[in-house]
Structures are given as structure tokens and as C-alpha cells.
Coordinates of C-alpha atoms in Angstrom, one line a residue:
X17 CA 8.9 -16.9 339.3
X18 CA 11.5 -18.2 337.4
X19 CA 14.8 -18.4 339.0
X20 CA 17.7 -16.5 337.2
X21 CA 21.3 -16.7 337.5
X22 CA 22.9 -13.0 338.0
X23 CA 25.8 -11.1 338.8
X24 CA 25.2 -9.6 342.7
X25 CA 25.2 -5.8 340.8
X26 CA 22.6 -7.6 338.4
X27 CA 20.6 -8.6 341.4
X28 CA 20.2 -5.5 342.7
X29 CA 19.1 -4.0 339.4
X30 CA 16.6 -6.6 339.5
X31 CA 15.6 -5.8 342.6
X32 CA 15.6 -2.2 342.6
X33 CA 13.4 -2.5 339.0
X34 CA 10.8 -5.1 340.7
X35 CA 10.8 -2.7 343.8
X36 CA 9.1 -0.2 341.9
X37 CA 12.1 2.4 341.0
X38 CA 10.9 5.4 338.7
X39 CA 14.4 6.3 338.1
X40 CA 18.7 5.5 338.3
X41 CA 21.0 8.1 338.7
X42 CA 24.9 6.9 338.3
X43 CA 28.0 7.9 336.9
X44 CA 29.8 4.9 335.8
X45 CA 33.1 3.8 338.1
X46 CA 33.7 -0.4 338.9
X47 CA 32.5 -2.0 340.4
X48 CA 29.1 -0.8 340.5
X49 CA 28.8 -0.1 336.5
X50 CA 26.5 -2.8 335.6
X51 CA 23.6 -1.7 337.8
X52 CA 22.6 1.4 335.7
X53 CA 23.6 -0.7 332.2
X54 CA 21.6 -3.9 333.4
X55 CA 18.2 -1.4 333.7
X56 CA 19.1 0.8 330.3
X57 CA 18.6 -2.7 328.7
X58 CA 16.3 -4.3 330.7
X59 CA 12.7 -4.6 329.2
X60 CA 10.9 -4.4 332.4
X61 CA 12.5 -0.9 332.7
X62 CA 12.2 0.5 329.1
X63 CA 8.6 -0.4 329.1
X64 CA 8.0 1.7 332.3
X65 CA 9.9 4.6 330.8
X66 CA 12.3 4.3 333.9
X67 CA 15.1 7.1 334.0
X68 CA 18.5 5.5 333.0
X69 CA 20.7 8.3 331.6
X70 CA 24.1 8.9 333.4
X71 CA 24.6 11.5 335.0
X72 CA 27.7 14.1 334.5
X73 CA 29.0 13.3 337.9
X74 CA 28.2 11.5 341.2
X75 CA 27.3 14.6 342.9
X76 CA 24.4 15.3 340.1
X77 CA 23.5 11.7 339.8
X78 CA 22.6 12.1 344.1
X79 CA 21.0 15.2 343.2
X80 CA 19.1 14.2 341.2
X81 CA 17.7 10.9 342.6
X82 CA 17.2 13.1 345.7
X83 CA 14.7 16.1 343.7
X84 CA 12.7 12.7 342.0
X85 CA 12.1 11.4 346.1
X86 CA 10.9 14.8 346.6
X87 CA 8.6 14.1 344.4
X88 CA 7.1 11.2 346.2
X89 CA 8.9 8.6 343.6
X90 CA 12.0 5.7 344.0
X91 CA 14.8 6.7 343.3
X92 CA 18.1 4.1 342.7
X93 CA 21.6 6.0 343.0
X94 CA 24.7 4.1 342.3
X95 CA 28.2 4.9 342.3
X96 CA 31.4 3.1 343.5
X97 CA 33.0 4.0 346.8
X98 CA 35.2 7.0 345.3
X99 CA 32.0 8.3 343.7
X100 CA 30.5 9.0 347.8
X101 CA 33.4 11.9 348.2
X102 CA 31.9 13.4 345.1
X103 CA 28.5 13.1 346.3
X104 CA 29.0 13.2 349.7
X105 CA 27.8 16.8 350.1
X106 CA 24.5 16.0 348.7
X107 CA 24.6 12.6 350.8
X108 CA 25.2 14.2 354.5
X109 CA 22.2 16.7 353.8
X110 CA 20.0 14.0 352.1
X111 CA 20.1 12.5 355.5
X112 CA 19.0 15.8 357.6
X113 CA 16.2 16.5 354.7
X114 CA 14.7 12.8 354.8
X115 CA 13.1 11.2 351.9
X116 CA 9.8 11.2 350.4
X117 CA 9.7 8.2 348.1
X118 CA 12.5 5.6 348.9
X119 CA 16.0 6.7 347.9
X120 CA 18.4 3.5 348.4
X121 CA 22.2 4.0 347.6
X122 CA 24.3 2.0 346.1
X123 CA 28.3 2.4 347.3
X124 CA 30.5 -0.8 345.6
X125 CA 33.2 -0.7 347.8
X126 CA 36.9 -2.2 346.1
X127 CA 38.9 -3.8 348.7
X128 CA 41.9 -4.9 347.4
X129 CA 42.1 -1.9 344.8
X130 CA 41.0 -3.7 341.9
X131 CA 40.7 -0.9 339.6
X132 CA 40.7 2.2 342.5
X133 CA 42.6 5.0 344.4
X134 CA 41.9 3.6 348.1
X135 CA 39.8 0.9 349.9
X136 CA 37.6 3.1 351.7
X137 CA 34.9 1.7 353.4
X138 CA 31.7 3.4 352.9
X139 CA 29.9 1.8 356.0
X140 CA 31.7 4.9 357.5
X141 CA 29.7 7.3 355.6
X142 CA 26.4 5.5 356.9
X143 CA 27.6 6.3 360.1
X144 CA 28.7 9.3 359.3
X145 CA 25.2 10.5 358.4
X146 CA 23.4 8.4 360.8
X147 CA 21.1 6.3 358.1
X148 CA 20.4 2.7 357.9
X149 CA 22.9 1.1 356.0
X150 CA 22.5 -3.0 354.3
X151 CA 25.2 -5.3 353.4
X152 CA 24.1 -8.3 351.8
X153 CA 25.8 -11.3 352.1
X154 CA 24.6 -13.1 349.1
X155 CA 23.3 -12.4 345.7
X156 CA 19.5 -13.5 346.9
X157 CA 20.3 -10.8 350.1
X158 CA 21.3 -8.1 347.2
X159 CA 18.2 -8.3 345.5
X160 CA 15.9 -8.9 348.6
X161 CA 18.0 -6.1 350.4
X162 CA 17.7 -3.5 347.6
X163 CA 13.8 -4.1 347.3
X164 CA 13.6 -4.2 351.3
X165 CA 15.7 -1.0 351.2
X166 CA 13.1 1.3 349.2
X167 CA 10.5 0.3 351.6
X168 CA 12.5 0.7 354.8
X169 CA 13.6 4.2 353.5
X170 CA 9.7 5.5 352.7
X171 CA 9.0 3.5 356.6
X172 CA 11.7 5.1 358.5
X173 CA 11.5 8.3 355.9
X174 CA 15.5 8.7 355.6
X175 CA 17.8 7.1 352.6
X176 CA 18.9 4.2 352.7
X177 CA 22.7 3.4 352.0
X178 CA 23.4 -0.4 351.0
X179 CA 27.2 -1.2 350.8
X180 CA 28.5 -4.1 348.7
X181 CA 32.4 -5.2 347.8
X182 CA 33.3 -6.5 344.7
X183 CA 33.3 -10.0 345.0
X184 CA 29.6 -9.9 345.6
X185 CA 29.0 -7.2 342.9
X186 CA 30.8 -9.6 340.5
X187 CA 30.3 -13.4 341.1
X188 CA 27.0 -14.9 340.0
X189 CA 24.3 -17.1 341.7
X190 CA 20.9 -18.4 341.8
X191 CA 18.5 -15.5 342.1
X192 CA 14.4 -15.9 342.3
X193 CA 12.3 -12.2 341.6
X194 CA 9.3 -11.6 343.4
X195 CA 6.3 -10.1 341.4
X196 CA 7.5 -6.6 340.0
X197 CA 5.5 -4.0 342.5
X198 CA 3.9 -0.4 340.5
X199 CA 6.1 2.7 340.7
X200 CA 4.6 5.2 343.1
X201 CA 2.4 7.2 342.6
X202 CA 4.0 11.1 342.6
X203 CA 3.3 12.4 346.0
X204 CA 4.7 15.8 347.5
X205 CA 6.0 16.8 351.1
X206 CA 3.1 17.6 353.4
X207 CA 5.7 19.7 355.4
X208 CA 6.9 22.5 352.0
X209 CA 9.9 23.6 354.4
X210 CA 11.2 20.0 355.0
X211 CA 13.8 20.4 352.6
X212 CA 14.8 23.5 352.7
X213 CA 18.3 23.5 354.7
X214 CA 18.5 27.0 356.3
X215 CA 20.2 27.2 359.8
X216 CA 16.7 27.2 361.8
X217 CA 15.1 24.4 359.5
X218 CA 18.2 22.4 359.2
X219 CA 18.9 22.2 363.3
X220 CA 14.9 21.1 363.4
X221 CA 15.6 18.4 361.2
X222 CA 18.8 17.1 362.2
X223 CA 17.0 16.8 366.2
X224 CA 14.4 14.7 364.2
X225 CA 17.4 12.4 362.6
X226 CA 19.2 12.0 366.3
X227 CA 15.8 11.2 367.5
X228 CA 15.1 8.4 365.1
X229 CA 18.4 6.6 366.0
X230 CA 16.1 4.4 368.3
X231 CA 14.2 3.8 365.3
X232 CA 17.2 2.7 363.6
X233 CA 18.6 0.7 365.8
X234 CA 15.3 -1.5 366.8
X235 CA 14.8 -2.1 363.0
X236 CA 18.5 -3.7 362.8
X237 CA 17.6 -5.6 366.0
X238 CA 14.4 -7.1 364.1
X239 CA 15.5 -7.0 361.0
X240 CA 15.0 -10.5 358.5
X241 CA 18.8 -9.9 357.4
X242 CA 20.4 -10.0 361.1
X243 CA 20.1 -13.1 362.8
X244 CA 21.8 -14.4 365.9
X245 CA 22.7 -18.8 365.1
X246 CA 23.4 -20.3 368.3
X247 CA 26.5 -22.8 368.8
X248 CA 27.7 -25.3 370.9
X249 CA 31.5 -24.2 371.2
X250 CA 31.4 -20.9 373.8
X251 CA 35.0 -20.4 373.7
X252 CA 34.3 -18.0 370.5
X253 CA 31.4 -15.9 369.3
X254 CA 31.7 -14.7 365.7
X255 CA 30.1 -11.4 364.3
X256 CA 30.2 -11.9 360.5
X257 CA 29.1 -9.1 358.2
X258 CA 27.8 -9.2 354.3
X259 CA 29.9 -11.6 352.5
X260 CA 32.3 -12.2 355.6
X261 CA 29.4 -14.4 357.1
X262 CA 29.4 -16.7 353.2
X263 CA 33.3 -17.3 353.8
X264 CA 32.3 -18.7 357.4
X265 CA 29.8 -20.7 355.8
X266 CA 31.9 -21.8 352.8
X267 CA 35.1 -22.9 355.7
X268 CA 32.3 -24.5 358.0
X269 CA 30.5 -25.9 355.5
X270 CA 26.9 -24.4 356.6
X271 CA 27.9 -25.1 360.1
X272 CA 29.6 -23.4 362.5
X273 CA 30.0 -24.7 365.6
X274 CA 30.4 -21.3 367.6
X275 CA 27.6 -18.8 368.2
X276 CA 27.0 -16.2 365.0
X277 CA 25.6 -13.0 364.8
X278 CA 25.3 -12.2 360.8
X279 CA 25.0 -8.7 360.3
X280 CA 23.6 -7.3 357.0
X281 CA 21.8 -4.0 358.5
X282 CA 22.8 -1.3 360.8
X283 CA 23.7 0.5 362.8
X284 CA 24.7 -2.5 364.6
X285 CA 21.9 -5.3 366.4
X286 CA 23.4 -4.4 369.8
X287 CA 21.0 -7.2 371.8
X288 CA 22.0 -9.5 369.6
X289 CA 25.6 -8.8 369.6
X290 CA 25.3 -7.9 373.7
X291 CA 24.0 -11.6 374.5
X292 CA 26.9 -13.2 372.3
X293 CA 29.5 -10.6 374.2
X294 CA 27.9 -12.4 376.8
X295 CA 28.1 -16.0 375.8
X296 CA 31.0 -16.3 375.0
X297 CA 34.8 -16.2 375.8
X298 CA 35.7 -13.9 373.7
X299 CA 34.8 -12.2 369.6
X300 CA 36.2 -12.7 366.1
X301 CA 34.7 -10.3 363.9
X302 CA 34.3 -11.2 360.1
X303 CA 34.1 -7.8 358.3
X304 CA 35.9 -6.6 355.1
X305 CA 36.7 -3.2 354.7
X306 CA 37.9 -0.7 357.9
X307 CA 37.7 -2.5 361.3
X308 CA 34.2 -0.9 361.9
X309 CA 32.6 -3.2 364.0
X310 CA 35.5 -4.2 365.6
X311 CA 36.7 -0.7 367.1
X312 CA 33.0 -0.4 367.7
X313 CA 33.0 -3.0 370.4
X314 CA 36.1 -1.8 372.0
X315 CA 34.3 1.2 372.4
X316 CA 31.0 -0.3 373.8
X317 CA 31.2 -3.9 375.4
X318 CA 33.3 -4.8 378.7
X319 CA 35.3 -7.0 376.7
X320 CA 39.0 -6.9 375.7
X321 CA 39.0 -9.9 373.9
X322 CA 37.8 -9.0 370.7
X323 CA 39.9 -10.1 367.5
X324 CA 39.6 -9.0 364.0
X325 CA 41.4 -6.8 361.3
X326 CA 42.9 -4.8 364.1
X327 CA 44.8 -7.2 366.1
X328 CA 46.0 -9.2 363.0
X329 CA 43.8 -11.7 363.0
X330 CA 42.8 -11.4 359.6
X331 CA 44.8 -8.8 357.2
X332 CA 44.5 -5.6 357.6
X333 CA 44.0 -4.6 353.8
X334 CA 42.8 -6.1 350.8
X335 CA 39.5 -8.4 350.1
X336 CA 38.8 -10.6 352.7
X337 CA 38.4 -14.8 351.7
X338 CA 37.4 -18.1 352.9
X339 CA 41.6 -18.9 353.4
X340 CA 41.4 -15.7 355.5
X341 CA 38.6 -16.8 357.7
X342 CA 40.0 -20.5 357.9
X343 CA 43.2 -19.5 359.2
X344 CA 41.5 -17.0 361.9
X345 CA 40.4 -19.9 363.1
X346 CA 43.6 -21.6 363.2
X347 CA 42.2 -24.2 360.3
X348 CA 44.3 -25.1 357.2
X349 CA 43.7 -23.5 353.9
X350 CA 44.4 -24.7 350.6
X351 CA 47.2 -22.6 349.6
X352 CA 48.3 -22.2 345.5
X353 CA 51.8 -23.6 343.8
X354 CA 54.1 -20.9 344.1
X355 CA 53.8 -18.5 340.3
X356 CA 56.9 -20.2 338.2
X357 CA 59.7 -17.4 337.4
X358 CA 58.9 -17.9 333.9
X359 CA 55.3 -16.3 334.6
X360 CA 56.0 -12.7 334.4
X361 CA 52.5 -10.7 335.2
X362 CA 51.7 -8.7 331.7
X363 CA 50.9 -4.9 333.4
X364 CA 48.1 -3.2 331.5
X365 CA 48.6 -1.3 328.5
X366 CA 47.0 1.3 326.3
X367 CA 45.1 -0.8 323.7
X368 CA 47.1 -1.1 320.1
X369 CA 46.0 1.8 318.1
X370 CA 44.5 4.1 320.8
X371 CA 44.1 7.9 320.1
X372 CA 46.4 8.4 323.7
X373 CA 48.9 6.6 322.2
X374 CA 49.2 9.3 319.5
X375 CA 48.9 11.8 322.3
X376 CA 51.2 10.8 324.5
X377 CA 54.3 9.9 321.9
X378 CA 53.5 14.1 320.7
X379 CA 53.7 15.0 324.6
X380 CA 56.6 13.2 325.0
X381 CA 58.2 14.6 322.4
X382 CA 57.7 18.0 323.5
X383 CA 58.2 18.3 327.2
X384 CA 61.5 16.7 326.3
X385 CA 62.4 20.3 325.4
X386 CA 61.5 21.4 329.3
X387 CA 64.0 20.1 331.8
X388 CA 61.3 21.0 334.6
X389 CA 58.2 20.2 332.5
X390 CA 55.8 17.9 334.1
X391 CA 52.6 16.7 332.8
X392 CA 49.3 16.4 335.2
X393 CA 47.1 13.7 334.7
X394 CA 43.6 12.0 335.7
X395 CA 41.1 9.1 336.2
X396 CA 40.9 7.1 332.6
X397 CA 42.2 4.9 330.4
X398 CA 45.1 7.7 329.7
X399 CA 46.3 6.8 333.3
X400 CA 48.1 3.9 331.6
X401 CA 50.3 6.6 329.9
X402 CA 52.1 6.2 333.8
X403 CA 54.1 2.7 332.4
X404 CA 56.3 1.5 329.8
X405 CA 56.6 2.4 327.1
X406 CA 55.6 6.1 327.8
X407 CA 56.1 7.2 331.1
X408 CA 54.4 10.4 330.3
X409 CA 52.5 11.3 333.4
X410 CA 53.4 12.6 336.9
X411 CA 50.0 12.5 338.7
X412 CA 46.7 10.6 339.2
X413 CA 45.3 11.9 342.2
X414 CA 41.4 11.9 341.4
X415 CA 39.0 13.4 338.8
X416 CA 39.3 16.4 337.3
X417 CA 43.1 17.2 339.8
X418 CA 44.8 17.3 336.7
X419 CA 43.6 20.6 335.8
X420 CA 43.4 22.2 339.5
X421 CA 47.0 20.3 340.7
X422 CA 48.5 21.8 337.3
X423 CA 47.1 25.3 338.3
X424 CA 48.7 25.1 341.7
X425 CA 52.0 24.0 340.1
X426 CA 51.7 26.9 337.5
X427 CA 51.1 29.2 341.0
X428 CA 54.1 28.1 342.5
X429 CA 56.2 29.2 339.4
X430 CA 56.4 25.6 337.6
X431 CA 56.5 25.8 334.1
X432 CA 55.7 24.0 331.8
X433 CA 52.7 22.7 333.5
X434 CA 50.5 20.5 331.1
X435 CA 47.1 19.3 332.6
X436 CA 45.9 15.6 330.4
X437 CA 42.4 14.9 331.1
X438 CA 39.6 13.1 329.2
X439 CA 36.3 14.3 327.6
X440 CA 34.0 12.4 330.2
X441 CA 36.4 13.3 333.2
X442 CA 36.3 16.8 332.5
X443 CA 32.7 17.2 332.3
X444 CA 32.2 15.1 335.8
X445 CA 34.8 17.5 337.8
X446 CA 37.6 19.2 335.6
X447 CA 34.9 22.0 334.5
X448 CA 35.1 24.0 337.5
X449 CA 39.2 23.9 337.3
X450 CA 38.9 25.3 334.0
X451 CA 37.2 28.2 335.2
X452 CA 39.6 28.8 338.1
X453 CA 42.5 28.9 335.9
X454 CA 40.4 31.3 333.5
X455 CA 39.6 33.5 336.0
X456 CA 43.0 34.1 337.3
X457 CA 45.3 33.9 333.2
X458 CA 46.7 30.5 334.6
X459 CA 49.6 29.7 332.5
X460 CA 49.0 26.0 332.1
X461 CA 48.2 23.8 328.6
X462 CA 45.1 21.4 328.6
X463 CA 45.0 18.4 326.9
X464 CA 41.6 17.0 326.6
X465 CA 42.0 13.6 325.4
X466 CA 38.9 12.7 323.3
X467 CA 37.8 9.4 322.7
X468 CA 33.9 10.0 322.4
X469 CA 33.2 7.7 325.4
X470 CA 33.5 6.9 328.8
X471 CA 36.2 4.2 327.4
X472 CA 37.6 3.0 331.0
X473 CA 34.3 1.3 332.2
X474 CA 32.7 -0.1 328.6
X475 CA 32.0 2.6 326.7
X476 CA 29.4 4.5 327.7
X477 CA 28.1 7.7 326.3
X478 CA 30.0 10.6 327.4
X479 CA 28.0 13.9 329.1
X480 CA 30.9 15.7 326.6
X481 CA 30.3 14.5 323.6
X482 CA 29.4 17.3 321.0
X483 CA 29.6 20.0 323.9
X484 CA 33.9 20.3 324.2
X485 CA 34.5 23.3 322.7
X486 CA 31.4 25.7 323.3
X487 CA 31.9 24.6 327.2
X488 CA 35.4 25.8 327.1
X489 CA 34.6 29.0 324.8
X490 CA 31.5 29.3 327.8
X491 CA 33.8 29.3 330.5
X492 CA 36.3 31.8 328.7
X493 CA 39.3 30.4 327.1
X494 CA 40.4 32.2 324.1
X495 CA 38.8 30.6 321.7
X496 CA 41.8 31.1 319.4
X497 CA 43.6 28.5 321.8
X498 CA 41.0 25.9 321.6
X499 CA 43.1 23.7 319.5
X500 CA 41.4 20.6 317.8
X501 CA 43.2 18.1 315.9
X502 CA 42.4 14.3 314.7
X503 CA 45.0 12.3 316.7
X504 CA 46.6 9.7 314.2
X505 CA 50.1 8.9 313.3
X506 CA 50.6 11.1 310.6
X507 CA 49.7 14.2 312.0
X508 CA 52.0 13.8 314.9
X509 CA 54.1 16.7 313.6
X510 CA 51.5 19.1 313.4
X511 CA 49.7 17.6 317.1
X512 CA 53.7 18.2 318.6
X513 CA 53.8 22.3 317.1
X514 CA 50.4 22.5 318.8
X515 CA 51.7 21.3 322.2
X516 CA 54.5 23.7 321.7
X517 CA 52.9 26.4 320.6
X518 CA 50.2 26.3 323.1
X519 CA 53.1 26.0 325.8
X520 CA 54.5 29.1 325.0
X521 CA 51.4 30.8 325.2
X522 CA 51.0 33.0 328.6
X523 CA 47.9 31.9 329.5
X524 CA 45.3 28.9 329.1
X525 CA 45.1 26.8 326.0
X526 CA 43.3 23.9 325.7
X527 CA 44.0 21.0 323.1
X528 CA 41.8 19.1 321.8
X529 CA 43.0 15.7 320.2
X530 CA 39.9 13.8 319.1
X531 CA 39.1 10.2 317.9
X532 CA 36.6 7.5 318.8
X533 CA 37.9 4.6 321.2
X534 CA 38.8 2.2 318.8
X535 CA 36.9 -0.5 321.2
X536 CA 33.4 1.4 320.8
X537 CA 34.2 1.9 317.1
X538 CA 34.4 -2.0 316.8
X539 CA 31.5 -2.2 319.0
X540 CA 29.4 0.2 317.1
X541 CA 30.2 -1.4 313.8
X542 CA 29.2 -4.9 314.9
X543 CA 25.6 -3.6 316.3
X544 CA 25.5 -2.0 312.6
X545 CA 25.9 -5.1 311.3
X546 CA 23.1 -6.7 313.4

């Protein structure tokens, strides 16, 4: 087939398409976005009817993907490394139920913090639940790997995490598809218990998953994707993992003159990685992310002389690179002119003519009034309300904690306490804080920040659009304090006696300021005009 040139996210939607999937289940979060928007507008996957609707949340979206492999079909889940905390109750069990038709999962990992909270490294959850977990260290790998990945999981009949970082999920390279294979047919459990987790059931199944740990770890030691590359220079073995092992390449120049184990499935090839402990003098270990591998070795080879992330090696946070890898090996790397003075770094900013812009000049203006106001705040574009020129946040911890950390603050006799969330985070996780603070008269004042979208990651449809208001009157707020207003300049006056009113309310009042993202407005009106 024709090769194509993709994104490595783009690869694996390819992949996960031409493997056969009968559904993706996502919530969008970067760098792992494109996946789910590369099959809503791929042909292949309208034409099969594929599902490729978000999902509210990343906890539904594993749900989900988990009830369709019941059902004997492939299911695609994708979410970025955050996303696994939200889904991670689902995930753990997933791993004790098994699968029925393959269930891969995608975790885009963001070293370096491109647009996150953390760098976690979601190898740990793998390990964490015992499943196979793949790393590709190429674009080709990501769409081989995810293919590979539904048939491994209905083989081994467990899911199937695969872990990429966002270099890979967002630098392009030759790709070549394989012939597209049919969705499964739907085919139920032959055991109608298996995944049903009570105490008796669950310890049954969870004997089965320790027992298939030999499984496991014989398919990583004949795996395509793990290889061990022999080299003449024995005074080093390296173990490079996912893209690690294409920055040894790239500093090399295809080749390496010490022995190589490239790891792209675990758990970990331990022959392989036994005869190069054996082979060599001592280990550098190639892996971005946590020191995984590395404080794995410690813990199982006879071998103290094993360098990496932990040791100094190579950084201990932030993305791993070819001048990284060069300089492990004590070779020179091209390093950059030193940035001029005159180049001051532009910070981001809320875009000219935003509906939080409007909000946050009314906020201001308000809990200017409060000496001990302070405003709670959340995952989305409104985050930028943190900087110059408003300042107008105290909090961004993750979604939906604005309304739960401004309940607890409220608790411990803070007031004002003002919760600013938007309409998309508050239907993925601010729901349930609503209902908490219902339940017990919190005295706290909700801003839900409506722009009509999922604005922070391109727009995408929002699970609250149309629904605000009857979920909050559902949930119980007074719907006499279920303020709604259009957020523009000229109404700031009236948006500020809201706020103020809805301060000095005793109880919980929610605000709803509401205009499109002026990005998805232009957006909209250009496909119009198509």
C-alpha cells in the first residue's frame, strides 16, 4: 500500500482503524488528541460506522471501551497520562476481568510538561496492573504496535496498555498500512461470571492474571519489537526503550558500536537483558520518563554499575534527546547560541476577545471588595486567568478541584470562596463536587465559564453543551441562583452585581456566563462558507 506520511498519534489511528477497531473512547487532553479526531474524519472509519464520540470523562471513555470488549469487539481507548488517574479505577480492574475482543490503551505521556500538571510515567500503571505494555520507538512501531496490540490482547486475553511521549505523538514520518483487517465479529464471554468483580470471583481472576505473568514475560522475550543488536565495544551495554533507542541511532548514526537491547514491550525481555548484564562492563539505560528500568535492574541483576536517569547520567526530568544521549556517552553535542536579552519569551495569553476575559475583569472587580476572597480554579483555557494582566486565580490542581477545593475552603470558614470552572470540565469531573456542596448548603459561588466547546485542545464538542442548567437544577441548586448571562463588554456591570449578589447568598449559586469560543466561531463560519 501506498506509503503515507503521519503524525506518530496519526499512526496509531491508522493502525488501530486497519486493525479492525469497532470503536474509540477518549476524552480529549495533549498529546494524545488527534487519535480520536484523525478516526472521526477518517473515511475508512465513517464507512464502518466506527464509534468516535467523546466521552464525558476518561473514566467513562475506559468504561465504555471495556463493556464493547465484553462484547467480543476492539476497542481503542485513549487519553493522555493525567487522563490514567481518572480512569485508573476502571484500568486496575480491567486487568483482573480480562478482555474479550482486544482493548489497547493509549497513555501519551508529556515529559517535559508541555501543556500538563506532572510528568508521570504511565509504564508504572502497566506494572501496576501487571499487563503487557508497548512503546514504540518509531512512527512505523506506532502503527505496527497498535495493530499488534489488539491481537496480543484477544491472544494473551488481558488489555493492552501502549505508552508513547510526545515527541513521537507529534513528529511525522514515513508510514506504510497493511490491508485494513474486518471488525470482529460480536462474540460474548463463555465464562458469564468473568467479569463480575465480587470478592470470591475477583481473587479467582486475579490468581489467573499472577499466573499469566510467564505468559507475559515469554511474549516480551520473543517479541518482533525487542531485539538484542550485538557490539563490538564490551565496556558498555545499552538498554534503550521507545524513542530512547531513535536518539541512539540518530547520535550513532544506525550504528552503535556497544551491545543494544531495544525495548518496546514488557514487562521487561529479562534473557535478553540477562546475557547483556552479562556481556558487558557495565549498563546505560536509554528511557524517558521515571527511571523504570533502571531501578528495576538494581533490584534484579548482580550489577552495581548501572547508569541512567538515576545516577545523573542523563537528566533526571524533562524529555529525553539525541544531545542527552550524546553526552551520556561522553560525545559532543551541538549546543544552540545563547537566546539574545532582546528575546523576551511571550507567555501565553487569553486570546483577544475571549468570553474569560469578560469574566475574569467582573471577578476581579468584585473580590476586590473581600480582603480574604480567593477564587478556585481548573483545567482549561481559563487557567491563563493565573498571569498578567489578570491574576485572578489561586488554584489549578486538576479537573473539576475547583469546585471540591472551594468547598473545603468554605468548610474551613473562608469566605468568599468562588469556584471558576468550564462547561466541558465540569461535566468530565466537577459534577460530583456540585452535588457534595448541595448536599451539605456549601456557601461557595460557581462560575461556569461557557464557551460551547472543549476550547483548550481544538475545539471539540462539549458533553455540556445544551445540558448546563437542567444538570445543575438535577443535582439541586436553587434554581433561582442559576445565574446566566451573555459575557461581553457591556454587560460587565450587570455580570459584576451577579457575582456579588450570588456571593452574598448563604448557600450555592452557580453563574453561568456564556459565549461561543471566538476560535470555533471563526472555525464554524469558514466550514459555512465551504
Amino acid at each position: 500500500m501506498q506509503k503515507q506520511l503521519l503524525l506518530g498519534v496519526e499512526a496509531i489511528a491508522q493502525g488501530a482503524i486497519d486493525g479492525g477497531i469497532s470503536g474509540v473512547f477518549a476524552y480529549p487532553g495533549t498529546p494524545s488528541t488527534e487519535i480520536t479526531e484523525y478516526i472521526q474524519e477518517s473515511k475508512q472509519a465513517i464507512a464502518r460506522n466506527v464509534h468516535r464520540m467523546w466521552s464525558a470523562n476518561e473514566k467513562t471513555a475506559m468504561e465504555t471501551a471495556l463493556g464493547m470488549s465484553y462484547a467480543g469487539k476492539r476497542a481503542l481507548v485513549c487519553m493522555k497520562h493525567v487522563g490514567m488517574n481518572v480512569a485508573a479505577d476502571c484500568f486496575m480492574n480491567a486487568a483482573i476481568t480480562g478482555a474479550n475482543g482486544g482493548m489497547v490503551i493509549i497513555a501519551a505521556d508529556d515529559p517535559s510538561m508541555h501543556s500538563s500538571q506532572n510528568e508521570q510515567d504511565s509504564r508504572v500503571y502497566g506494572k501496576f496492573a501487571l499487563i503487557p505494555i508497548l512503546e514504540p520507538s518509531n512512527q512505523q512501531e506506532a502503527y505496527d504496535m497498535t495493530r499488534y496490540g489488539f491481537d496480543l490482547s484477544e491472544k494473551l486475553g488481558t488489555p493492552v496498555l501502549l505508552r508513547i511521549t510526545t515527541r513521537l505523538a507529534h513528529s511525522r514520518a514515513g508510514v506504510e498500512p497493511r490491508e485494513a483487517k474486518a471488525e470482529n465479529e460480536m462474540r460474548l464471554p463463555e465464562d458469564k461470571r468473568q467479569f463480575v468483580l465480587l470478592p470470591a470471583i475477583a481473587k479467582k481472576r486475579y490468581r489467573l492474571l499472577l499466573d499469566k505473568q510467564i505468559a507475559f514475560e515469554e511474549e516480551s522475550d520473543n517479541s518482533p519489537y525487542n531485539k538484542y543488536i550485538d557490539g563490538a565495544d564490551k565496556s558498555m551495554g545499552i538498554i534503550a526503550c521507545g524513542i530512547g533507542y531513535n536518539y541512539l541511532m540518530e547520535v550513532f548514526g544506525g550504528n552503535c558500536p556497544y551491545p543494544v537491547v531495544k525495548v518496546s514491550q514488557y514487562p521487561l525481555p529479562r534473557k535478553m537483558i540477562t546475557k547483556l548484564a552479562e556481556s558487558t562492563e557495565k549498563l546505560l539505560v536509554l528511557e524517558e520518563g521515571y527511571p523504570v528500568i533502571e531501578e528495576a535492574l538494581k533490584g534484579y541483576l548482580e550489577k552495581e554499575n548501572v547508569h541512567g536517569r538515576l545516577d545523573g547520567t542523563l537528566p533526571r526530568d524533562g524529555e529525553l534527546n539525541p544531545d542527552h544521549v550524546a553526552k551520556a556517552f561522553g560525545l559532543p553535542s551541538v549546543e544552540g547560541a545563547p537566546v539574545p536579552e532582546i528575546v523576551v519569551p511571550r507567555p501565553p495569553a487569553l486570546c483577544v476577545g475571549c468570553s474569560h476575559r469578560d469574566v475574569y475583569a467582573a471577578l476581579n472587580a468584585v473580590v476586590a471588595e473581600y480582603p480574604n476572597a480567593r477564587v478556585f480554579s481548573d483545567i482549561g483555557c481559563y487557567t491563563l486567568g493565573a498571569l498578567p494582566p489578570f491574576q485572578a486565580i489561586n488554584s489549578c490542581v486538576d479537573m473539576g478541584a475547583s469546585i471540591t477545593m472551594a468547598k473545603g475552603a468554605a468548610d474551613a470558614g473562608l469566605f468568599p470562596a468562588v469556584s471558576v470552572i468550564g462547561d466541558s470540565t465540569f461535566t468530565h469531573s466537577g459534577m460530583t463536587g456540585l452535588l457534595d456542596a448541595v448536599n451539605e448548603k456549601a456557601n461557595i459561588t460557581i462560575i461556569i465559564s461557557d464557551n460551547e466547546s472543549i476550547s483548550m485542545t481544538g475545539g471539540q464538542e462539549s458533553s455540556a453543551l445544551g445540558h448546563l442548567e437542567a444538570i445543575c437544577k438535577g443535582i439541586g441548586v436553587d434554581p433561582e441562583h442559576i445565574r446566566v448571562l451573555l459575557p461581553v463588554p457591556k454587560n460587565h456591570d450587570e455580570l459584576c452585581k451577579i457575582i456579588r449578589d450570588e456571593i452574598e447568598y448563604k448557600g450555592v449559586s452557580v453563574i453561568i456566563p456564556r459565549r461561543v469560543c471566538i476560535q470555533k466561531a471563526a472555525r464554524d463560519a469558514k466550514k459555512k462558507k465551504k
